[in-house]
Structure formats: C-alpha cells, structure tokens
Amino acid sequence: MWSYIVLSVVLGPSLAVASPSIANRAQIVGRDVQLLNTYDYVIVGAGAAGLTVANRLSEDPKVNVLVLEAGDLDHGEDEILIPRYALGAPGKYFYNIPSVPLPGLNNRSELLTSGKVVGGGTAVNGMFMPRGAKGDYDIWKELGNPGWGWSDLLPYFIKSETFTPPSAALATEFEITYDMRYHGTKGPVQSSYPPFLYPAVKLFLRAIRQFGSHVPYDYASGDALGAYWAPNTLDPVSRTRSYARTAYYDPIKSRSNLHLLPNNTVTNIIFNGKTATGVKFSNAKEAPIQSVSACREVIIAAGAPHTPQLLQLSGVGPKKLLNSFGIPIVSDLPGATRDLLIKYTQQGKIAAGEFIGGTGASMGLVLLKPFSRGSLTIKSKEAFDDPVVDFGTLRNPLDLDVMTEMIKAWRRMLLTPALQTMGSAAISPADNITSTADLQAFVRANLAASLWHPSGSAPMMKKELGGVVGPDLLVYGTKGLSIIDASILPICPSTHITTTMYAVAEKAADIIKLRAKTSP
C-alpha cells in the first residue's frame, strides 16, 4: 500500500496486522438461505457499484435484493488485507483476458485485468483513493447528462467516505494539506494515510514544485490538476484494506432481504419483449442453467469488460454483430462495443498524463487521455468464453506524440535539484535514446496497453453519439434494465477510479429509489 502524489507518486508501505479471517456468515444463497423465485432487484456483479447499490436498496426492509457474482468471497488473505501486499492477490481473484495482437505495440497481445471476487477491483487494487478534477466530471454533464457534473457528484463523494486526517506531525513534515469541507466523516469507506513515509518522499514533492507544477491545497475540492497527496483506502485502526465488501456488505450482510450468490456467472438477461424480467445464470460452463426474476429492475454491475458482453449475448448491441451470431435483437445499440478506456482532453480543465513513482526511485508514465479507440465484442454465444478485446493502443498517432513529450518532460523532472540529490538518472529509456523515431520505437516496444481501470464500454451519452444509457442509467430501447458500473463512464476521469465509482453508485442508488417511488 502506498501514499499517493499525482504527477509523482510517493510510496511507503504502512504497518498492518492482518485479522485471522473475515467471517463469511451472511445471507449466502445455497448455504444460509434458499434462492427466491423473484426479487425486486437482481444485481449482476458484486464490485464497488453492485455492493454499494445493494446496500442502499436493501435499507428498505420491504425490498428484496439479490446480488450475483462470478467470483468467490475472499478468505481474509494477507494479500487482500495487508497494504504491503497490495496488487499481490491470488490469481483466482482476477479476470485476465488476452487481447488481440495490437499493431501499435508491435503485434503484442496484452491482458485486460479486472477483479473477480466479492468487492471487485476494490479488493485487489493498489488502494489509491483520489478524485478527478472538477472538469473531469463537468464534461459528463456537457455530453448531455444533466445531474452528473462535479457539483452533483460531490455530495456522493462525501457520503461514501470516512476520512481520517494524517497526524499533525506527519502532515507538517510531508506538507500534507486538506480541507474537511470536501471530505466525509460518516461514510462506509475508510480513507486515511499510512503512519509512516520514507524521508525520501519529501524530495519528490520538492522536485514537483521545482518542476513548476501546481500543488493544490486539497485535491478533493475538485482542484486536482498538478501534484497532490491523496489518501488510501486504509482503515486507520486495523491498518488493513477498506474495500466494497468490508464497507458496504459485511456490516449489513445479515439483512434478511439481501441475498448474495457468489461463484455464479450470469449468462443472459431475460426479456419479455423489450422489458428485462430476470436473468439466467450458472456456476460452470457445463453446469445447468438456472433463472431468477426481477419485478422492478435488472441492474448490471458486471464491470466494464463483461457488461457489454452480457448485453450483446442478450440481444443488446450492434445489429450486424448480433445477426452474425444469430442472436435475436432486443435493442440495436452500436455503443455496446465501445472502447474500454474512452478518454478525452480539454486544455486547462483535466490532466492528459500522469507520472507515477515510488520508493524504488523509479517513475512510470501514464497516458490518461488517449485519442485511440478500441472495442470489446463477443466471440461466441457462450458467456464463459472471454470476449474479444482490442485496446486499439496507439491507433491514433497523436498518442505516440504525447507519450514522446511525456518522456522528455520526465527527463526534465529528473534534473531538478531535489532529485539530483539522490543521483537520479534516466534508465528506461536511457538518455542516449534521443531522436523522436527512437523514442517512439521504445514506446511501441515497452508501453503497456492498460494500467487497469477499464471503463466506458457502455457509456452514458446520447444514443446518437454512441451511448448505451441515459442519465437515468436505463439502457436505451429497453425497460427495467439499468447499468451502474464503470462501463457507463462517458469519459474516464484523469485518476484512479475507485472513489469515482463509489460516488457514481451512491448516486445511482438514489436514482433507482426515486424511480421506484415515481413509477406507476
């Protein structure tokens, strides 16, 4: 687990003591309770969005909620709970989907990685908890989504969080500043700083200032351009990971109206005409198919890699693709194959790139707003088959130009007096690689297609622009079907998206509750 500075990430493992296990006692279908024939809401996916919405909907004891999850509950492994082992969770808790060969990366194939566990990516990620800049979210509103700008989401950022400031001594020594007006104190997700940071961390922040970057007082205010400290999803008492399961599920898992069914993959959405009435699911490719009904809504939170796959298998997607597999068309939506990492840049409002670095004295460069576009499509009618992933990396030549300029800027940062006190020097690419052609060849040979955070594969935009859902989160051309996960993000914010997804899901829960009250 690391503490995080955008533009230069400074990392230091915190001290933690793992609890022996996380109790698995809950309303687990097949173990504690029997599956009902019908629920008010069926939620597909138990990640950040799915568990948040399940929690809020089941606050009403008269509402029955079922959550289906393809992955298992974790077993309190050190690799899940102890910050030192962040990003080291067992492989069974991940999807690793190989892409097609990517011409922009010399025909290399890359993996699309996402969480496959109750808690989703929040259980296995690097525990960073920043927000994007104000402009990151105002763009959503400008794309035709009223109610989805920065000021609309800020209350939900606050609602989801319990922020614990750093100690006065740590804040003073490492120049950590914050404004409590923009932080929550009663939310489910714990947000705090590690109790120890390596002294060399101070040199990174000093170098950032010497480099000329803006250092905001508190990123959480929406002033998240430049370099800033951000907290971790860290419980300040136990010093263990705070994630969707411990935040939104474990505290309320005994609710009799909230059922969880792990280790089951949803294979199809059931439609009666254009109305979603339930789902089919199975625990293995060759196992029997079961079904369950939803009398209010089917809510998709399967994650950006799998939400469009499920839509396509169920008849929601591009007509030509669905016809090629003989899938009856429910709604012709070309946007249901969209790029996994849709990006956008607007001068002076959002960040285009990020430098990340750490105690190992290394720094990485991240292209936050690529112009290239890829796609995600089914390759069969089988839900247990991986979808076809094409990142489209470097398909637009502007991305290569931006990466080249980022390397040059990174080299300039290494020459700041602060970093020179440590003898910083460029290694990869080495300083003797100087021509534009050579730098671009290096990028093609070494660039990773994704730094996780898949999003935007079923975007919230106008249908004519390639959107799949509107600001009400309902899928175009259908009834009783909504999407709440990262696939709906019309533009991925220039940041790690965990906090964003908690806020989106909190808002989604209110939208769904209001719809139930106002629907005939």
Coordinates of C-alpha atoms in Angstrom, one line a residue:
M1 CA 0.0 0.0 0.0
W2 CA 1.2 3.4 -0.9
S3 CA 0.6 7.0 -0.3
Y4 CA 0.0 8.8 -3.5
I5 CA 1.0 12.0 -5.1
V6 CA -0.4 12.7 -8.6
L7 CA 2.3 13.5 -11.1
S8 CA 4.9 11.9 -8.8
V9 CA 3.6 9.1 -6.7
V10 CA 5.5 8.6 -3.4
L11 CA 5.1 5.3 -1.9
G12 CA 5.7 3.8 1.5
P13 CA 4.4 0.6 3.0
S14 CA 2.3 1.1 6.1
L15 CA 2.3 -1.1 9.2
A16 CA -0.6 -3.5 9.4
V17 CA -1.7 -6.5 11.4
A18 CA -3.9 -8.9 9.5
S19 CA -7.0 -10.3 11.1
P20 CA -7.1 -14.1 11.1
S21 CA -10.1 -14.1 8.7
I22 CA -13.2 -12.2 7.7
A23 CA -16.3 -14.0 8.8
N24 CA -18.2 -15.5 5.9
R25 CA -21.5 -15.7 7.8
A26 CA -24.1 -13.9 5.7
Q27 CA -27.3 -14.5 3.7
I28 CA -25.5 -16.6 1.1
V29 CA -27.8 -18.4 -1.3
G30 CA -27.5 -22.2 -1.0
R31 CA -25.7 -22.0 2.3
D32 CA -27.8 -19.8 4.6
V33 CA -30.9 -19.1 2.6
Q34 CA -32.7 -20.6 -0.4
L35 CA -33.0 -18.7 -3.7
L36 CA -36.3 -17.0 -4.2
N37 CA -38.1 -17.2 -7.5
T38 CA -38.5 -13.4 -7.7
Y39 CA -36.7 -10.4 -6.2
D40 CA -37.5 -6.7 -6.5
Y41 CA -34.0 -6.1 -7.8
V42 CA -31.4 -8.5 -9.3
I43 CA -27.9 -7.0 -9.4
V44 CA -25.3 -8.6 -11.6
G45 CA -21.9 -8.1 -10.1
A46 CA -20.6 -7.6 -6.5
G47 CA -17.9 -5.0 -7.1
A48 CA -17.9 -1.4 -5.9
A49 CA -21.0 -0.4 -7.7
G50 CA -23.0 -3.6 -7.1
L51 CA -22.4 -3.8 -3.4
T52 CA -23.0 -0.1 -2.9
V53 CA -26.4 -0.1 -4.6
A54 CA -27.3 -3.4 -2.9
N55 CA -26.6 -1.8 0.4
R56 CA -28.7 1.2 -0.3
L57 CA -31.7 -0.5 -1.9
S58 CA -31.9 -3.1 0.9
E59 CA -32.1 -0.3 3.5
D60 CA -35.9 -0.7 2.9
P61 CA -36.8 -4.0 4.6
K62 CA -39.7 -4.4 2.2
V63 CA -37.4 -4.5 -0.8
N64 CA -35.7 -7.9 -1.7
V65 CA -32.4 -7.7 -3.4
L66 CA -30.3 -10.5 -5.0
V67 CA -26.6 -10.0 -5.9
L68 CA -25.0 -12.5 -8.3
E69 CA -21.2 -12.6 -8.5
A70 CA -19.0 -14.7 -10.8
G71 CA -16.2 -14.7 -8.2
D72 CA -15.9 -16.0 -4.7
L73 CA -15.8 -14.3 -1.3
D74 CA -12.2 -13.7 -0.3
H75 CA -10.9 -15.6 2.8
G76 CA -9.1 -12.7 4.5
E77 CA -5.8 -13.5 2.9
D78 CA -2.8 -11.3 3.8
E79 CA -2.6 -10.4 0.1
I80 CA -6.1 -8.9 0.3
L81 CA -5.9 -7.2 3.7
I82 CA -2.4 -6.1 4.4
P83 CA -1.4 -3.0 2.5
R84 CA 2.2 -4.2 2.0
Y85 CA 0.9 -6.9 -0.3
A86 CA -1.5 -4.7 -2.4
L87 CA -1.6 -5.8 -6.0
G88 CA -0.5 -9.3 -4.9
A89 CA -3.8 -11.1 -4.5
P90 CA -4.1 -14.7 -5.6
G91 CA -4.8 -15.2 -9.3
K92 CA -8.2 -16.7 -8.7
Y93 CA -9.5 -13.3 -7.8
F94 CA -8.8 -11.8 -11.2
Y95 CA -10.0 -12.0 -14.8
N96 CA -7.1 -11.9 -17.2
I97 CA -8.4 -11.6 -20.7
P98 CA -5.9 -11.6 -23.5
S99 CA -6.3 -9.0 -26.2
V100 CA -6.0 -9.5 -30.0
P101 CA -2.5 -8.7 -31.3
L102 CA -2.0 -4.9 -31.2
P103 CA -0.3 -3.4 -34.3
G104 CA 0.6 -0.3 -32.3
L105 CA 2.6 -2.4 -29.8
N106 CA 4.4 -4.4 -32.4
N107 CA 1.6 -7.0 -32.5
R108 CA 2.0 -7.9 -28.8
S109 CA -1.1 -9.2 -27.0
E110 CA -1.9 -7.6 -23.6
L111 CA -4.1 -8.7 -20.8
L112 CA -7.3 -6.9 -19.7
T113 CA -7.3 -7.4 -15.9
S114 CA -10.2 -6.9 -13.5
G115 CA -11.3 -8.2 -10.2
K116 CA -13.2 -11.5 -9.9
V117 CA -14.2 -11.5 -6.2
V118 CA -16.8 -10.1 -3.9
G119 CA -15.7 -6.5 -3.7
G120 CA -14.4 -6.5 -7.3
G121 CA -11.4 -4.3 -8.1
T122 CA -11.6 -2.6 -4.7
A123 CA -10.4 -5.9 -3.1
V124 CA -7.3 -6.3 -5.2
N125 CA -6.2 -2.8 -6.4
G126 CA -3.4 -0.5 -5.2
M127 CA -5.6 1.2 -2.6
F128 CA -5.3 4.7 -4.1
M129 CA -8.3 6.9 -3.3
P130 CA -8.0 10.2 -5.3
R131 CA -10.8 12.0 -7.1
G132 CA -10.6 13.5 -10.6
A133 CA -10.6 17.2 -11.3
K134 CA -13.8 19.2 -11.5
G135 CA -13.5 19.3 -15.3
D136 CA -13.4 15.5 -15.4
Y137 CA -17.0 15.3 -14.3
D138 CA -18.3 18.5 -15.8
I139 CA -17.5 17.0 -19.2
W140 CA -20.0 14.2 -18.4
K141 CA -22.7 16.9 -17.9
E142 CA -21.7 18.7 -21.1
L143 CA -22.1 15.4 -23.1
G144 CA -25.8 15.5 -22.4
N145 CA -26.0 14.1 -18.8
P146 CA -27.8 16.6 -16.6
G147 CA -27.2 15.9 -12.9
W148 CA -23.8 14.3 -13.5
G149 CA -21.4 17.2 -13.1
W150 CA -18.9 17.9 -10.3
S151 CA -21.3 19.7 -8.1
D152 CA -23.9 16.9 -8.5
L153 CA -21.4 14.2 -7.6
L154 CA -19.6 16.0 -4.7
P155 CA -22.2 15.1 -2.1
Y156 CA -21.9 11.4 -3.0
F157 CA -18.1 11.5 -2.8
I158 CA -18.6 12.9 0.7
K159 CA -21.4 10.4 1.6
S160 CA -19.2 7.4 0.7
E161 CA -16.2 8.3 2.8
T162 CA -14.9 8.4 6.3
F163 CA -11.8 10.5 6.1
T164 CA -9.2 10.4 8.8
P165 CA -6.6 13.2 8.5
P166 CA -2.9 12.4 9.0
S167 CA -1.3 13.2 12.3
A168 CA -0.2 16.8 12.8
A169 CA 3.4 15.7 12.8
L170 CA 3.1 13.7 9.6
A171 CA 1.2 16.5 7.9
T172 CA 3.8 19.1 8.8
E173 CA 6.8 17.0 7.9
F174 CA 5.4 15.9 4.5
E175 CA 3.3 19.0 3.6
I176 CA 0.0 17.2 3.5
T177 CA -2.9 19.6 3.4
Y178 CA -6.6 19.0 3.4
D179 CA -9.9 20.8 3.8
M180 CA -12.6 18.9 5.8
R181 CA -15.4 20.7 3.9
Y182 CA -14.7 18.3 1.0
H183 CA -14.4 15.1 3.0
G184 CA -16.9 12.7 4.6
T185 CA -16.8 11.6 8.2
K186 CA -19.6 9.1 8.3
G187 CA -19.3 7.1 5.1
P188 CA -18.7 3.3 4.7
V189 CA -15.3 3.5 3.0
Q190 CA -12.3 4.3 5.3
S191 CA -9.9 6.9 3.8
S192 CA -6.6 7.7 5.6
Y193 CA -2.8 7.9 5.3
P194 CA -0.2 5.4 6.3
P195 CA 1.5 6.3 9.7
F196 CA 5.0 6.1 8.1
L197 CA 6.5 7.6 5.0
Y198 CA 10.1 7.3 3.9
P199 CA 12.0 10.5 4.3
A200 CA 13.0 10.5 0.6
V201 CA 9.3 11.1 -0.2
K202 CA 9.8 14.7 0.6
L203 CA 12.3 15.0 -2.3
F204 CA 9.6 14.0 -4.8
L205 CA 7.2 16.8 -3.6
R206 CA 10.1 19.3 -3.6
A207 CA 11.0 18.2 -7.2
I208 CA 7.5 18.6 -8.3
R209 CA 7.5 22.2 -7.2
Q210 CA 10.8 22.9 -8.8
F211 CA 9.4 21.4 -12.0
G212 CA 6.8 24.1 -11.9
S213 CA 3.7 22.0 -11.3
H214 CA 0.7 23.3 -9.4
V215 CA 0.2 21.9 -5.9
P216 CA -3.4 22.3 -4.8
Y217 CA -4.4 22.6 -1.2
D218 CA -6.8 19.6 -1.4
Y219 CA -7.4 17.5 -4.5
A220 CA -10.8 16.6 -3.0
S221 CA -12.1 20.1 -3.7
G222 CA -12.0 19.4 -7.5
D223 CA -8.7 21.2 -7.8
A224 CA -6.9 18.0 -8.8
L225 CA -4.6 19.3 -11.5
G226 CA -0.9 19.2 -10.8
A227 CA 0.7 17.3 -7.9
Y228 CA -1.1 16.4 -4.7
W229 CA -1.3 14.0 -1.9
A230 CA -4.2 11.6 -1.9
P231 CA -5.1 9.1 0.8
N232 CA -5.5 5.3 0.7
T233 CA -8.5 3.0 1.2
L234 CA -6.9 2.2 4.6
D235 CA -8.7 1.5 7.9
P236 CA -6.8 3.8 10.3
V237 CA -7.4 1.5 13.2
S238 CA -6.7 -2.0 11.9
R239 CA -4.3 -0.7 9.2
T240 CA -6.0 -3.1 6.7
R241 CA -7.7 -2.5 3.3
S242 CA -11.1 -0.9 3.3
Y243 CA -13.0 -2.1 0.3
A244 CA -16.5 -2.6 -1.0
R245 CA -17.0 -5.8 0.9
T246 CA -15.9 -4.5 4.3
A247 CA -17.5 -1.1 3.7
Y248 CA -20.9 -1.9 2.1
Y249 CA -21.5 -5.6 2.6
D250 CA -20.1 -7.0 5.8
P251 CA -21.7 -4.5 8.1
I252 CA -25.2 -5.3 6.8
K253 CA -24.8 -8.9 5.5
S254 CA -27.3 -10.3 8.0
R255 CA -30.2 -8.3 6.4
S256 CA -32.8 -11.0 5.6
N257 CA -33.8 -9.1 2.4
L258 CA -30.3 -9.1 0.9
H259 CA -29.1 -12.3 -0.7
L260 CA -25.7 -12.9 -2.2
L261 CA -24.9 -15.7 -4.7
P262 CA -21.2 -15.9 -5.4
N263 CA -19.4 -18.2 -7.9
N264 CA -22.2 -17.9 -10.5
T265 CA -21.9 -16.2 -13.9
V266 CA -24.9 -14.6 -15.4
T267 CA -25.3 -15.9 -18.9
N268 CA -28.3 -13.9 -20.3
I269 CA -30.7 -11.2 -19.4
I270 CA -34.3 -12.5 -19.8
F271 CA -36.6 -10.2 -21.8
N272 CA -40.3 -10.1 -22.3
G273 CA -40.4 -8.0 -25.4
K274 CA -38.3 -5.0 -24.5
T275 CA -38.7 -5.4 -20.7
A276 CA -36.0 -7.1 -18.7
T277 CA -37.7 -9.5 -16.3
G278 CA -34.8 -11.6 -14.9
V279 CA -31.5 -13.3 -15.6
K280 CA -30.1 -16.8 -16.4
F281 CA -27.0 -18.0 -14.6
S282 CA -24.8 -20.9 -14.0
N283 CA -21.8 -21.9 -11.8
A284 CA -19.9 -23.5 -14.7
K285 CA -19.8 -23.8 -18.4
E286 CA -21.2 -27.3 -18.5
A287 CA -23.5 -26.9 -15.4
P288 CA -27.3 -26.5 -15.6
I289 CA -28.7 -23.0 -16.3
Q290 CA -30.9 -21.5 -13.6
S291 CA -33.0 -18.4 -13.7
V292 CA -34.4 -15.8 -11.4
S293 CA -36.9 -13.0 -11.9
A294 CA -36.8 -9.3 -11.0
C295 CA -40.1 -7.5 -10.7
R296 CA -38.6 -3.9 -10.6
E297 CA -35.2 -3.9 -12.3
V298 CA -32.3 -5.9 -13.5
I299 CA -29.2 -3.9 -12.6
I300 CA -26.0 -4.6 -14.4
A301 CA -22.7 -4.1 -12.5
A302 CA -20.6 -6.8 -14.1
G303 CA -17.7 -4.5 -14.8
A304 CA -16.5 -2.7 -18.0
P305 CA -15.1 -5.9 -19.6
H306 CA -18.3 -8.0 -19.0
T307 CA -21.2 -5.7 -19.1
P308 CA -21.1 -5.2 -22.9
Q309 CA -20.5 -8.9 -23.3
L310 CA -23.7 -9.7 -21.3
L311 CA -25.7 -7.1 -23.2
Q312 CA -24.6 -8.5 -26.5
L313 CA -25.3 -12.1 -25.5
S314 CA -28.8 -10.9 -24.5
G315 CA -29.6 -9.1 -27.8
V316 CA -28.5 -5.5 -26.9
G317 CA -25.7 -4.3 -29.2
P318 CA -24.8 -3.7 -32.8
K319 CA -27.3 -5.3 -35.2
K320 CA -24.6 -6.6 -37.5
L321 CA -22.7 -8.3 -34.7
L322 CA -25.8 -9.9 -33.2
N323 CA -27.0 -11.1 -36.5
S324 CA -23.7 -12.8 -37.2
F325 CA -24.3 -15.0 -34.1
G326 CA -28.0 -15.5 -34.7
I327 CA -28.9 -13.6 -31.5
P328 CA -32.4 -12.1 -31.6
I329 CA -32.2 -8.3 -31.4
V330 CA -33.8 -6.5 -28.4
S331 CA -32.1 -3.1 -29.0
D332 CA -29.7 -2.1 -31.8
L333 CA -27.0 -0.2 -29.9
P334 CA -23.7 0.2 -31.7
G335 CA -22.3 1.8 -28.5
A336 CA -22.3 -1.5 -26.7
T337 CA -18.9 -2.4 -28.2
R338 CA -17.2 0.8 -27.3
D339 CA -13.6 1.3 -26.2
L340 CA -12.8 0.1 -22.7
L341 CA -10.8 3.2 -21.9
I342 CA -12.5 6.1 -23.6
K343 CA -10.5 9.3 -22.9
Y344 CA -10.9 13.0 -23.7
T345 CA -8.7 16.0 -23.1
Q346 CA -9.7 19.7 -22.6
Q347 CA -7.0 22.3 -22.2
G348 CA -6.6 23.5 -18.7
K349 CA -9.5 21.5 -17.2
I350 CA -8.3 17.9 -17.0
A351 CA -5.0 16.1 -17.0
A352 CA -3.7 14.3 -20.1
G353 CA -0.9 12.4 -18.4
E354 CA 0.4 11.2 -15.1
F355 CA 3.9 10.5 -13.7
I356 CA 3.9 7.7 -11.1
G357 CA 6.9 6.8 -9.0
G358 CA 8.0 5.3 -5.7
T359 CA 10.5 4.4 -3.1
G360 CA 12.3 2.2 -5.6
A361 CA 13.4 5.5 -7.2
S362 CA 11.5 4.6 -10.4
M363 CA 8.8 6.6 -12.2
G364 CA 6.2 5.4 -14.7
L365 CA 4.4 7.5 -17.4
V366 CA 0.6 7.0 -17.8
L367 CA -1.3 8.4 -20.8
L368 CA -4.6 9.3 -19.1
K369 CA -6.5 10.6 -22.2
P370 CA -5.6 8.6 -25.3
F371 CA -7.2 9.5 -28.5
S372 CA -7.1 5.9 -29.8
R373 CA -10.2 3.8 -29.6
G374 CA -10.7 0.0 -29.3
S375 CA -13.6 -2.4 -28.9
L376 CA -15.0 -5.3 -27.0
T377 CA -17.2 -7.9 -28.6
I378 CA -18.4 -11.4 -28.1
K379 CA -16.6 -14.2 -29.9
S380 CA -19.3 -16.8 -29.3
K381 CA -22.8 -17.2 -27.7
E382 CA -21.2 -18.7 -24.6
A383 CA -20.9 -16.4 -21.5
F384 CA -18.0 -18.4 -20.1
D385 CA -15.9 -17.6 -23.2
D386 CA -13.7 -14.4 -23.0
P387 CA -14.9 -11.5 -25.1
V388 CA -12.7 -10.2 -27.9
V389 CA -10.6 -7.4 -26.6
D390 CA -9.0 -4.8 -28.8
F391 CA -7.4 -2.0 -26.9
G392 CA -6.6 -0.1 -30.1
T393 CA -3.4 1.1 -28.5
L394 CA -1.6 3.9 -30.4
R395 CA -4.1 3.6 -33.3
N396 CA -4.2 7.4 -33.3
P397 CA -0.7 8.7 -33.9
L398 CA -1.4 11.7 -31.6
D399 CA -1.0 9.3 -28.6
L400 CA 2.5 8.4 -29.7
D401 CA 3.4 12.1 -29.9
V402 CA 2.0 12.8 -26.4
M403 CA 4.0 9.8 -24.9
T404 CA 7.1 11.1 -26.5
E405 CA 6.6 14.6 -25.0
M406 CA 5.9 12.9 -21.6
I407 CA 9.3 11.2 -21.8
K408 CA 11.0 14.5 -22.4
A409 CA 9.2 16.1 -19.5
W410 CA 10.1 13.2 -17.3
R411 CA 13.7 13.6 -18.1
R412 CA 13.5 17.3 -17.2
M413 CA 12.0 16.4 -13.8
L414 CA 14.9 14.1 -13.1
L415 CA 17.2 17.1 -13.5
T416 CA 15.6 19.1 -10.7
P417 CA 17.9 19.9 -7.8
A418 CA 15.8 17.8 -5.4
L419 CA 16.0 14.6 -7.4
Q420 CA 19.6 15.2 -8.3
T421 CA 20.5 15.0 -4.6
M422 CA 19.7 11.3 -5.0
G423 CA 21.6 11.0 -8.2
S424 CA 18.5 10.4 -10.3
A425 CA 19.1 9.3 -13.9
A426 CA 17.1 8.1 -16.8
I427 CA 17.4 4.3 -17.3
S428 CA 14.5 3.2 -19.4
P429 CA 14.7 4.8 -21.9
A430 CA 18.3 5.7 -21.4
D431 CA 19.4 9.3 -22.1
N432 CA 21.3 8.2 -25.2
I433 CA 17.9 7.5 -26.9
T434 CA 17.1 11.0 -28.1
S435 CA 15.6 11.1 -31.6
T436 CA 11.9 11.1 -32.0
A437 CA 11.9 8.0 -34.1
D438 CA 14.0 6.1 -31.5
L439 CA 11.8 7.3 -28.6
Q440 CA 8.7 6.2 -30.4
A441 CA 10.2 2.8 -31.2
F442 CA 10.9 2.5 -27.5
V443 CA 7.3 3.3 -26.6
R444 CA 5.9 0.8 -29.1
A445 CA 8.2 -1.9 -27.6
N446 CA 7.6 -1.1 -23.9
L447 CA 4.2 0.5 -23.5
A448 CA 1.5 -1.5 -21.6
A449 CA -1.9 -1.3 -23.2
S450 CA -3.7 -0.6 -19.9
L451 CA -2.9 0.5 -16.4
W452 CA -6.2 -1.2 -15.2
H453 CA -9.3 0.9 -14.5
P454 CA -11.3 -0.3 -17.6
S455 CA -14.3 1.9 -18.2
G456 CA -16.5 3.4 -20.9
S457 CA -17.6 0.3 -22.6
A458 CA -21.4 1.1 -22.3
P459 CA -21.2 4.9 -22.0
M460 CA -23.8 7.3 -20.5
M461 CA -24.3 9.5 -23.6
K462 CA -26.9 10.4 -26.1
K463 CA -27.7 7.4 -28.2
E464 CA -26.7 9.2 -31.5
L465 CA -23.3 9.7 -30.0
G466 CA -22.8 6.0 -29.3
G467 CA -24.4 6.0 -25.8
V468 CA -25.9 2.9 -24.2
V469 CA -27.6 4.5 -21.2
G470 CA -29.0 7.9 -20.5
P471 CA -28.6 10.0 -17.3
D472 CA -31.3 7.9 -15.7
L473 CA -29.0 4.8 -16.3
L474 CA -31.6 2.9 -18.2
V475 CA -30.5 1.1 -21.3
Y476 CA -31.8 2.7 -24.5
G477 CA -34.5 0.7 -26.2
T478 CA -35.3 -1.4 -23.2
K479 CA -37.4 -1.3 -20.0
G480 CA -36.4 -2.4 -16.5
L481 CA -32.7 -2.7 -17.3
S482 CA -30.1 -0.3 -15.9
I483 CA -26.3 -0.2 -15.7
I484 CA -24.3 1.2 -12.8
D485 CA -20.7 0.2 -13.2
A486 CA -17.6 1.8 -14.7
S487 CA -18.8 0.9 -18.2
I488 CA -21.1 3.9 -18.1
L489 CA -18.4 6.5 -17.6
P490 CA -18.6 8.6 -20.8
I491 CA -15.1 9.9 -20.2
C492 CA -12.7 8.2 -17.8
P493 CA -11.5 10.8 -15.2
S494 CA -7.8 11.5 -15.0
T495 CA -7.3 9.5 -11.9
H496 CA -7.7 6.1 -10.4
I497 CA -11.5 5.4 -10.4
T498 CA -12.3 3.6 -7.1
T499 CA -13.6 6.7 -5.4
T500 CA -15.4 7.8 -8.5
M501 CA -17.3 4.5 -8.7
Y502 CA -18.4 4.7 -5.1
A503 CA -19.8 8.2 -5.8
V504 CA -21.5 7.1 -9.0
A505 CA -23.0 4.1 -7.3
E506 CA -24.3 6.2 -4.4
K507 CA -26.0 8.5 -6.9
A508 CA -27.3 5.5 -8.9
A509 CA -28.9 4.1 -5.8
D510 CA -30.8 7.4 -5.3
I511 CA -31.9 7.4 -8.9
I512 CA -33.2 3.9 -8.7
K513 CA -35.0 4.5 -5.4
L514 CA -36.7 7.6 -6.9
R515 CA -37.7 5.7 -10.0
A516 CA -39.4 3.1 -7.8
K517 CA -41.4 5.8 -6.0
T518 CA -42.5 7.6 -9.1
S519 CA -43.2 4.7 -11.4
P520 CA -46.8 3.7 -11.9

